[in-house]
JSON list of C-alpha atoms in Angstrom, two decimals:
[
{"chain": "G", "resi": 1, "resn": "MET", "atom": "CA", "xyz": [22.66, -11.94, -19.12]},
{"chain": "G", "resi": 2, "resn": "ALA", "atom": "CA", "xyz": [21.06, -10.76, -16.59]},
{"chain": "G", "resi": 3, "resn": "SER", "atom": "CA", "xyz": [17.36, -11.31, -17.63]},
{"chain": "G", "resi": 4, "resn": "SER", "atom": "CA", "xyz": [18.01, -14.71, -17.53]},
{"chain": "G", "resi": 5, "resn": "LYS", "atom": "CA", "xyz": [19.98, -15.69, -14.23]},
{"chain": "G", "resi": 6, "resn": "SER", "atom": "CA", "xyz": [17.14, -13.40, -12.49]},
{"chain": "G", "resi": 7, "resn": "ALA", "atom": "CA", "xyz": [14.80, -16.24, -14.59]},
{"chain": "G", "resi": 8, "resn": "GLN", "atom": "CA", "xyz": [16.78, -19.27, -13.28]},
{"chain": "G", "resi": 9, "resn": "LEU", "atom": "CA", "xyz": [16.76, -17.97, -9.62]},
{"chain": "G", "resi": 10, "resn": "ARG", "atom": "CA", "xyz": [12.94, -17.31, -10.06]},
{"chain": "G", "resi": 11, "resn": "SER", "atom": "CA", "xyz": [12.45, -20.93, -11.85]},
{"chain": "G", "resi": 12, "resn": "ARG", "atom": "CA", "xyz": [14.30, -22.13, -8.59]},
{"chain": "G", "resi": 13, "resn": "GLY", "atom": "CA", "xyz": [12.88, -20.62, -6.03]},
{"chain": "G", "resi": 14, "resn": "MET", "atom": "CA", "xyz": [9.45, -21.96, -7.56]},
{"chain": "G", "resi": 15, "resn": "GLU", "atom": "CA", "xyz": [10.65, -24.99, -7.04]},
{"chain": "G", "resi": 16, "resn": "LEU", "atom": "CA", "xyz": [11.84, -25.16, -3.92]},
{"chain": "G", "resi": 17, "resn": "LEU", "atom": "CA", "xyz": [8.51, -23.07, -2.51]},
{"chain": "G", "resi": 18, "resn": "MET", "atom": "CA", "xyz": [5.84, -25.64, -4.32]},
{"chain": "G", "resi": 19, "resn": "GLN", "atom": "CA", "xyz": [8.24, -28.33, -2.50]},
{"chain": "G", "resi": 20, "resn": "TYR", "atom": "CA", "xyz": [8.58, -26.72, 0.11]},
{"chain": "G", "resi": 21, "resn": "LYS", "atom": "CA", "xyz": [4.21, -26.80, 0.31]},
{"chain": "G", "resi": 22, "resn": "GLN", "atom": "CA", "xyz": [4.55, -30.78, -0.35]},
{"chain": "G", "resi": 23, "resn": "GLU", "atom": "CA", "xyz": [7.72, -31.44, 2.63]},
{"chain": "G", "resi": 24, "resn": "ARG", "atom": "CA", "xyz": [8.06, -28.58, 4.89]},
{"chain": "G", "resi": 25, "resn": "SER", "atom": "CA", "xyz": [10.97, -28.93, 6.04]},
{"chain": "G", "resi": 26, "resn": "VAL", "atom": "CA", "xyz": [13.40, -26.26, 8.02]},
{"chain": "G", "resi": 27, "resn": "ARG", "atom": "CA", "xyz": [16.60, -27.14, 5.36]},
{"chain": "G", "resi": 28, "resn": "LEU", "atom": "CA", "xyz": [14.17, -25.84, 3.08]},
{"chain": "G", "resi": 29, "resn": "ARG", "atom": "CA", "xyz": [12.60, -23.12, 4.19]},
{"chain": "G", "resi": 30, "resn": "ASN", "atom": "CA", "xyz": [16.64, -21.60, 5.22]},
{"chain": "G", "resi": 31, "resn": "GLN", "atom": "CA", "xyz": [16.74, -22.19, 1.25]},
{"chain": "G", "resi": 32, "resn": "LEU", "atom": "CA", "xyz": [14.31, -19.77, 0.39]},
{"chain": "G", "resi": 33, "resn": "VAL", "atom": "CA", "xyz": [15.62, -17.44, 2.56]},
{"chain": "G", "resi": 34, "resn": "ARG", "atom": "CA", "xyz": [18.76, -17.46, 1.76]},
{"chain": "G", "resi": 35, "resn": "LEU", "atom": "CA", "xyz": [17.39, -16.89, -1.73]},
{"chain": "G", "resi": 36, "resn": "ASN", "atom": "CA", "xyz": [15.04, -13.95, -1.04]},
{"chain": "G", "resi": 37, "resn": "ALA", "atom": "CA", "xyz": [17.20, -12.97, 0.98]},
{"chain": "G", "resi": 38, "resn": "GLY", "atom": "CA", "xyz": [18.05, -9.37, -1.24]},
{"chain": "G", "resi": 39, "resn": "LEU", "atom": "CA", "xyz": [14.27, -8.65, -1.10]},
{"chain": "G", "resi": 40, "resn": "VAL", "atom": "CA", "xyz": [14.09, -8.42, 3.03]},
{"chain": "G", "resi": 41, "resn": "ARG", "atom": "CA", "xyz": [17.81, -6.10, 2.58]},
{"chain": "G", "resi": 42, "resn": "LYS", "atom": "CA", "xyz": [16.15, -4.24, 0.61]},
{"chain": "G", "resi": 43, "resn": "ILE", "atom": "CA", "xyz": [13.07, -3.86, 1.92]},
{"chain": "G", "resi": 44, "resn": "ALA", "atom": "CA", "xyz": [14.93, -2.77, 5.40]},
{"chain": "G", "resi": 45, "resn": "HIS", "atom": "CA", "xyz": [17.35, -0.26, 3.95]},
{"chain": "G", "resi": 46, "resn": "ARG", "atom": "CA", "xyz": [14.28, 1.58, 2.19]},
{"chain": "G", "resi": 47, "resn": "VAL", "atom": "CA", "xyz": [12.76, 1.99, 5.99]},
{"chain": "G", "resi": 48, "resn": "SER", "atom": "CA", "xyz": [15.34, 2.73, 7.63]},
{"chain": "G", "resi": 49, "resn": "HIS", "atom": "CA", "xyz": [16.13, 5.83, 5.44]},
{"chain": "G", "resi": 50, "resn": "GLN", "atom": "CA", "xyz": [12.37, 6.28, 7.29]},
{"chain": "G", "resi": 51, "resn": "CYS", "atom": "CA", "xyz": [13.36, 6.26, 11.07]},
{"chain": "G", "resi": 52, "resn": "ALA", "atom": "CA", "xyz": [15.63, 5.79, 13.92]},
{"chain": "G", "resi": 53, "resn": "GLU", "atom": "CA", "xyz": [16.33, 2.45, 14.26]},
{"chain": "G", "resi": 54, "resn": "PRO", "atom": "CA", "xyz": [19.16, 0.24, 12.79]},
{"chain": "G", "resi": 55, "resn": "TYR", "atom": "CA", "xyz": [18.85, -1.20, 9.90]},
{"chain": "G", "resi": 56, "resn": "GLU", "atom": "CA", "xyz": [20.40, -4.98, 11.53]},
{"chain": "G", "resi": 57, "resn": "ASP", "atom": "CA", "xyz": [17.78, -4.87, 13.81]},
{"chain": "G", "resi": 58, "resn": "LEU", "atom": "CA", "xyz": [14.82, -3.92, 10.72]},
{"chain": "G", "resi": 59, "resn": "GLU", "atom": "CA", "xyz": [17.06, -6.72, 8.80]},
{"chain": "G", "resi": 60, "resn": "GLN", "atom": "CA", "xyz": [16.23, -9.25, 11.62]},
{"chain": "G", "resi": 61, "resn": "ILE", "atom": "CA", "xyz": [13.38, -7.86, 11.74]},
{"chain": "G", "resi": 62, "resn": "GLY", "atom": "CA", "xyz": [12.43, -8.23, 8.07]},
{"chain": "G", "resi": 63, "resn": "TYR", "atom": "CA", "xyz": [13.57, -11.90, 8.12]},
{"chain": "G", "resi": 64, "resn": "ILE", "atom": "CA", "xyz": [10.74, -13.27, 10.68]},
{"chain": "G", "resi": 65, "resn": "GLY", "atom": "CA", "xyz": [8.38, -11.58, 8.00]},
{"chain": "G", "resi": 66, "resn": "LEU", "atom": "CA", "xyz": [9.93, -13.81, 5.07]},
{"chain": "G", "resi": 67, "resn": "ILE", "atom": "CA", "xyz": [9.36, -16.91, 6.83]},
{"chain": "G", "resi": 68, "resn": "ARG", "atom": "CA", "xyz": [5.73, -16.61, 7.17]},
{"chain": "G", "resi": 69, "resn": "SER", "atom": "CA", "xyz": [5.78, -15.69, 3.71]},
{"chain": "G", "resi": 70, "resn": "ILE", "atom": "CA", "xyz": [6.91, -18.80, 3.04]},
{"chain": "G", "resi": 71, "resn": "GLU", "atom": "CA", "xyz": [4.65, -20.44, 5.01]},
{"chain": "G", "resi": 72, "resn": "ARG", "atom": "CA", "xyz": [1.13, -18.98, 4.17]},
{"chain": "G", "resi": 73, "resn": "PHE", "atom": "CA", "xyz": [2.76, -18.88, -0.28]},
{"chain": "G", "resi": 74, "resn": "ASP", "atom": "CA", "xyz": [0.42, -20.87, -2.16]},
{"chain": "G", "resi": 75, "resn": "PRO", "atom": "CA", "xyz": [2.53, -21.72, -5.64]},
{"chain": "G", "resi": 76, "resn": "GLY", "atom": "CA", "xyz": [-0.96, -22.30, -7.42]},
{"chain": "G", "resi": 77, "resn": "GLN", "atom": "CA", "xyz": [-2.49, -19.09, -6.89]},
{"chain": "G", "resi": 78, "resn": "GLY", "atom": "CA", "xyz": [-0.22, -17.73, -9.70]},
{"chain": "G", "resi": 79, "resn": "CYS", "atom": "CA", "xyz": [0.90, -15.04, -8.27]},
{"chain": "G", "resi": 80, "resn": "ALA", "atom": "CA", "xyz": [4.95, -13.88, -8.25]},
{"chain": "G", "resi": 81, "resn": "PHE", "atom": "CA", "xyz": [6.21, -15.13, -4.64]},
{"chain": "G", "resi": 82, "resn": "SER", "atom": "CA", "xyz": [8.35, -11.25, -4.17]},
{"chain": "G", "resi": 83, "resn": "SER", "atom": "CA", "xyz": [4.99, -9.71, -4.75]},
{"chain": "G", "resi": 84, "resn": "PHE", "atom": "CA", "xyz": [3.16, -11.66, -1.85]},
{"chain": "G", "resi": 85, "resn": "ALA", "atom": "CA", "xyz": [6.73, -11.36, 0.67]},
{"chain": "G", "resi": 86, "resn": "VAL", "atom": "CA", "xyz": [7.19, -8.05, 0.98]},
{"chain": "G", "resi": 87, "resn": "PRO", "atom": "CA", "xyz": [3.49, -6.90, 2.41]},
{"chain": "G", "resi": 88, "resn": "TYR", "atom": "CA", "xyz": [4.49, -9.96, 5.47]},
{"chain": "G", "resi": 89, "resn": "ILE", "atom": "CA", "xyz": [7.91, -8.28, 5.74]},
{"chain": "G", "resi": 90, "resn": "ARG", "atom": "CA", "xyz": [7.02, -4.38, 5.67]},
{"chain": "G", "resi": 91, "resn": "GLY", "atom": "CA", "xyz": [4.57, -5.17, 7.85]},
{"chain": "G", "resi": 92, "resn": "GLU", "atom": "CA", "xyz": [6.67, -7.05, 10.64]},
{"chain": "G", "resi": 93, "resn": "MET", "atom": "CA", "xyz": [9.45, -4.53, 10.19]},
{"chain": "G", "resi": 94, "resn": "LEU", "atom": "CA", "xyz": [6.21, -1.48, 10.52]},
{"chain": "G", "resi": 95, "resn": "HIS", "atom": "CA", "xyz": [4.98, -3.21, 13.35]},
{"chain": "G", "resi": 96, "resn": "PHE", "atom": "CA", "xyz": [8.19, -3.88, 15.19]},
{"chain": "G", "resi": 97, "resn": "LEU", "atom": "CA", "xyz": [7.72, 0.49, 15.00]},
{"chain": "G", "resi": 98, "resn": "ARG", "atom": "CA", "xyz": [4.94, 0.33, 15.96]},
{"chain": "G", "resi": 99, "resn": "ASP", "atom": "CA", "xyz": [5.61, -1.51, 19.09]},
{"chain": "G", "resi": 100, "resn": "ARG", "atom": "CA", "xyz": [8.99, 0.12, 19.90]},
{"chain": "G", "resi": 101, "resn": "GLY", "atom": "CA", "xyz": [7.67, 3.35, 19.61]},
{"chain": "G", "resi": 102, "resn": "THR", "atom": "CA", "xyz": [5.90, 5.73, 21.85]},
{"chain": "G", "resi": 103, "resn": "THR", "atom": "CA", "xyz": [3.61, 4.90, 24.60]},
{"chain": "G", "resi": 104, "resn": "VAL", "atom": "CA", "xyz": [1.97, 8.23, 23.16]},
{"chain": "G", "resi": 105, "resn": "LYS", "atom": "CA", "xyz": [0.06, 8.14, 19.88]},
{"chain": "G", "resi": 106, "resn": "ILE", "atom": "CA", "xyz": [0.52, 11.14, 17.90]},
{"chain": "G", "resi": 107, "resn": "PRO", "atom": "CA", "xyz": [-1.78, 11.62, 15.23]},
{"chain": "G", "resi": 108, "resn": "ARG", "atom": "CA", "xyz": [-0.16, 11.09, 11.69]},
{"chain": "G", "resi": 109, "resn": "ARG", "atom": "CA", "xyz": [-0.76, 14.27, 10.42]},
{"chain": "G", "resi": 110, "resn": "TRP", "atom": "CA", "xyz": [0.88, 16.13, 13.38]},
{"chain": "G", "resi": 111, "resn": "GLN", "atom": "CA", "xyz": [4.26, 13.91, 12.86]},
{"chain": "G", "resi": 112, "resn": "ASP", "atom": "CA", "xyz": [4.41, 14.87, 9.16]},
{"chain": "G", "resi": 113, "resn": "LEU", "atom": "CA", "xyz": [3.70, 19.01, 10.46]},
{"chain": "G", "resi": 114, "resn": "GLN", "atom": "CA", "xyz": [6.50, 18.15, 12.63]},
{"chain": "G", "resi": 115, "resn": "LYS", "atom": "CA", "xyz": [8.95, 16.90, 10.40]},
{"chain": "G", "resi": 116, "resn": "GLU", "atom": "CA", "xyz": [7.93, 19.13, 7.99]},
{"chain": "G", "resi": 117, "resn": "GLY", "atom": "CA", "xyz": [8.56, 22.08, 10.84]},
{"chain": "G", "resi": 118, "resn": "GLN", "atom": "CA", "xyz": [12.20, 20.59, 11.35]},
{"chain": "G", "resi": 119, "resn": "LYS", "atom": "CA", "xyz": [13.26, 21.61, 8.31]},
{"chain": "G", "resi": 120, "resn": "LYS", "atom": "CA", "xyz": [11.01, 24.57, 8.68]},
{"chain": "G", "resi": 121, "resn": "GLN", "atom": "CA", "xyz": [13.01, 25.44, 10.91]},
{"chain": "G", "resi": 122, "resn": "ALA", "atom": "CA", "xyz": [16.92, 24.98, 10.33]},
{"chain": "G", "resi": 123, "resn": "GLU", "atom": "CA", "xyz": [15.66, 26.95, 7.07]},
{"chain": "G", "resi": 124, "resn": "LEU", "atom": "CA", "xyz": [14.31, 30.53, 9.28]},
{"chain": "G", "resi": 125, "resn": "ILE", "atom": "CA", "xyz": [17.25, 29.72, 11.58]},
{"chain": "G", "resi": 126, "resn": "ARG", "atom": "CA", "xyz": [20.02, 29.94, 8.40]},
{"chain": "G", "resi": 127, "resn": "GLN", "atom": "CA", "xyz": [17.81, 33.22, 7.08]},
{"chain": "G", "resi": 128, "resn": "TYR", "atom": "CA", "xyz": [16.92, 35.02, 10.13]},
{"chain": "G", "resi": 129, "resn": "GLY", "atom": "CA", "xyz": [19.86, 34.17, 12.19]},
{"chain": "G", "resi": 130, "resn": "ARG", "atom": "CA", "xyz": [17.81, 33.02, 15.34]},
{"chain": "G", "resi": 131, "resn": "GLN", "atom": "CA", "xyz": [14.79, 31.20, 16.18]},
{"chain": "G", "resi": 132, "resn": "PRO", "atom": "CA", "xyz": [11.46, 31.99, 14.44]},
{"chain": "G", "resi": 133, "resn": "SER", "atom": "CA", "xyz": [8.42, 32.30, 16.75]},
{"chain": "G", "resi": 134, "resn": "ASP", "atom": "CA", "xyz": [5.68, 29.87, 17.09]},
{"chain": "G", "resi": 135, "resn": "ILE", "atom": "CA", "xyz": [3.71, 32.85, 14.66]},
{"chain": "G", "resi": 136, "resn": "GLU", "atom": "CA", "xyz": [6.90, 32.45, 11.95]},
{"chain": "G", "resi": 137, "resn": "MET", "atom": "CA", "xyz": [6.97, 28.31, 11.98]},
{"chain": "G", "resi": 138, "resn": "ALA", "atom": "CA", "xyz": [2.94, 27.96, 11.65]},
{"chain": "G", "resi": 139, "resn": "ALA", "atom": "CA", "xyz": [2.40, 30.27, 8.27]},
{"chain": "G", "resi": 140, "resn": "ALA", "atom": "CA", "xyz": [5.58, 28.37, 7.03]},
{"chain": "G", "resi": 141, "resn": "ILE", "atom": "CA", "xyz": [4.38, 26.04, 7.04]},
{"chain": "G", "resi": 142, "resn": "ASN", "atom": "CA", "xyz": [0.29, 26.78, 6.66]},
{"chain": "G", "resi": 143, "resn": "VAL", "atom": "CA", "xyz": [-1.03, 26.04, 9.66]},
{"chain": "G", "resi": 144, "resn": "SER", "atom": "CA", "xyz": [-2.57, 27.64, 12.49]},
{"chain": "G", "resi": 145, "resn": "VAL", "atom": "CA", "xyz": [-0.37, 29.15, 15.54]},
{"chain": "G", "resi": 146, "resn": "GLN", "atom": "CA", "xyz": [-2.50, 26.68, 17.69]},
{"chain": "G", "resi": 147, "resn": "GLU", "atom": "CA", "xyz": [-2.50, 23.42, 15.87]},
{"chain": "G", "resi": 148, "resn": "TRP", "atom": "CA", "xyz": [1.24, 23.96, 15.74]},
{"chain": "G", "resi": 149, "resn": "ARG", "atom": "CA", "xyz": [1.78, 24.90, 19.67]},
{"chain": "G", "resi": 150, "resn": "GLN", "atom": "CA", "xyz": [-0.14, 21.83, 19.44]},
{"chain": "G", "resi": 151, "resn": "VAL", "atom": "CA", "xyz": [2.45, 19.59, 17.30]},
{"chain": "G", "resi": 152, "resn": "LYS", "atom": "CA", "xyz": [5.21, 21.31, 19.37]},
{"chain": "G", "resi": 153, "resn": "LEU", "atom": "CA", "xyz": [3.63, 19.94, 22.76]},
{"chain": "G", "resi": 154, "resn": "ALA", "atom": "CA", "xyz": [2.24, 16.72, 21.52]},
{"chain": "G", "resi": 155, "resn": "ASN", "atom": "CA", "xyz": [6.37, 16.37, 20.44]},
{"chain": "G", "resi": 156, "resn": "LYS", "atom": "CA", "xyz": [7.57, 17.49, 24.01]},
{"chain": "G", "resi": 157, "resn": "ASN", "atom": "CA", "xyz": [5.43, 14.81, 25.68]},
{"chain": "G", "resi": 158, "resn": "ARG", "atom": "CA", "xyz": [5.64, 12.15, 23.84]},
{"chain": "G", "resi": 159, "resn": "MET", "atom": "CA", "xyz": [7.64, 9.77, 26.69]},
{"chain": "G", "resi": 160, "resn": "PRO", "atom": "CA", "xyz": [6.51, 9.33, 29.96]},
{"chain": "G", "resi": 161, "resn": "LEU", "atom": "CA", "xyz": [8.03, 10.91, 32.50]},
{"chain": "G", "resi": 162, "resn": "SER", "atom": "CA", "xyz": [9.14, 8.38, 35.78]},
{"chain": "G", "resi": 163, "resn": "LEU", "atom": "CA", "xyz": [7.57, 9.34, 39.40]},
{"chain": "G", "resi": 164, "resn": "ASP", "atom": "CA", "xyz": [11.31, 9.12, 40.71]},
{"chain": "G", "resi": 165, "resn": "ALA", "atom": "CA", "xyz": [12.98, 11.26, 37.88]},
{"chain": "G", "resi": 166, "resn": "THR", "atom": "CA", "xyz": [14.72, 14.10, 39.68]},
{"chain": "G", "resi": 167, "resn": "VAL", "atom": "CA", "xyz": [12.85, 17.58, 39.33]},
{"chain": "G", "resi": 168, "resn": "CYS", "atom": "CA", "xyz": [15.24, 19.69, 42.59]},
{"chain": "G", "resi": 169, "resn": "HIS", "atom": "CA", "xyz": [18.64, 19.30, 43.69]},
{"chain": "G", "resi": 170, "resn": "GLN", "atom": "CA", "xyz": [19.15, 20.33, 47.43]},
{"chain": "G", "resi": 171, "resn": "ILE", "atom": "CA", "xyz": [21.58, 20.04, 49.47]},
{"chain": "G", "resi": 172, "resn": "ASP", "atom": "CA", "xyz": [21.05, 17.01, 51.74]},
{"chain": "G", "resi": 173, "resn": "SER", "atom": "CA", "xyz": [18.57, 15.10, 49.31]},
{"chain": "G", "resi": 174, "resn": "SER", "atom": "CA", "xyz": [16.98, 15.86, 46.14]},
{"chain": "G", "resi": 175, "resn": "ILE", "atom": "CA", "xyz": [13.47, 15.91, 45.15]},
{"chain": "G", "resi": 176, "resn": "THR", "atom": "CA", "xyz": [11.45, 13.62, 42.63]},
{"chain": "G", "resi": 177, "resn": "LEU", "atom": "CA", "xyz": [8.42, 13.98, 40.58]},
{"chain": "G", "resi": 178, "resn": "GLY", "atom": "CA", "xyz": [6.18, 12.19, 42.60]},
{"chain": "G", "resi": 179, "resn": "ASP", "atom": "CA", "xyz": [7.19, 14.47, 45.86]},
{"chain": "G", "resi": 180, "resn": "THR", "atom": "CA", "xyz": [6.02, 16.86, 43.68]},
{"chain": "G", "resi": 181, "resn": "LEU", "atom": "CA", "xyz": [2.72, 15.89, 43.01]},
{"chain": "G", "resi": 182, "resn": "PRO", "atom": "CA", "xyz": [-0.34, 16.52, 45.59]},
{"chain": "G", "resi": 183, "resn": "ASP", "atom": "CA", "xyz": [-1.40, 13.94, 48.90]},
{"chain": "G", "resi": 184, "resn": "ILE", "atom": "CA", "xyz": [-5.20, 14.25, 48.42]},
{"chain": "G", "resi": 185, "resn": "HIS", "atom": "CA", "xyz": [-5.35, 11.76, 51.62]},
{"chain": "G", "resi": 186, "resn": "TYR", "atom": "CA", "xyz": [-2.60, 13.72, 53.05]},
{"chain": "G", "resi": 187, "resn": "MET", "atom": "CA", "xyz": [-4.41, 16.79, 52.68]},
{"chain": "G", "resi": 188, "resn": "MET", "atom": "CA", "xyz": [-7.44, 15.69, 53.71]},
{"chain": "G", "resi": 189, "resn": "LEU", "atom": "CA", "xyz": [-5.43, 14.72, 56.64]},
{"chain": "G", "resi": 190, "resn": "GLN", "atom": "CA", "xyz": [-4.04, 17.76, 57.84]},
{"chain": "G", "resi": 191, "resn": "GLY", "atom": "CA", "xyz": [-7.16, 20.12, 56.59]},
{"chain": "G", "resi": 192, "resn": "LEU", "atom": "CA", "xyz": [-8.79, 17.64, 59.59]},
{"chain": "G", "resi": 193, "resn": "GLU", "atom": "CA", "xyz": [-5.82, 17.93, 62.03]},
{"chain": "G", "resi": 194, "resn": "GLU", "atom": "CA", "xyz": [-6.38, 21.70, 61.58]},
{"chain": "G", "resi": 195, "resn": "ASP", "atom": "CA", "xyz": [-9.65, 21.50, 62.33]},
{"chain": "G", "resi": 196, "resn": "ARG", "atom": "CA", "xyz": [-9.41, 20.13, 65.73]},
{"chain": "G", "resi": 197, "resn": "GLN", "atom": "CA", "xyz": [-6.69, 22.30, 66.18]}
]
């Protein structure tokens, strides 16, 4: 019974897609979106478990991919619409995640090592009752100590700091990160002033 209902839905979907190819109307497109919304929800659910973005945001982005796939699908090609639509839907979500990602791009291997390292670190903390050393962590995930330190440093420095970020509070003022950077022009003028005296 369920398979006959899904066959009817596929048949109805293909009819709408053929109709949409001939007569591109918003009404038909919206019907196709409603008919295939489950596909978007399923992919958004999977992707949301692999990132920190809310499910609802991914779902909304997925609908953009679904609309693009509806507009580009050719029923005469002979492939199932869902097979055609999935890469568009997932691709939109991944583009969204990439665009909202960090400014500093970290190699995929290091991202994977960071995730694995977090899991191993929790295990080692339970086992040792303390934070594991870099040597213990590197051994646990089978990398060199140098590579583990690079992974940690890369993840620590993912997001750039603002030069206006306060680094020190004093009694009457605060010092920003920009204040701590040397000003080459000022140093040159100061050197010339000292030479004159």
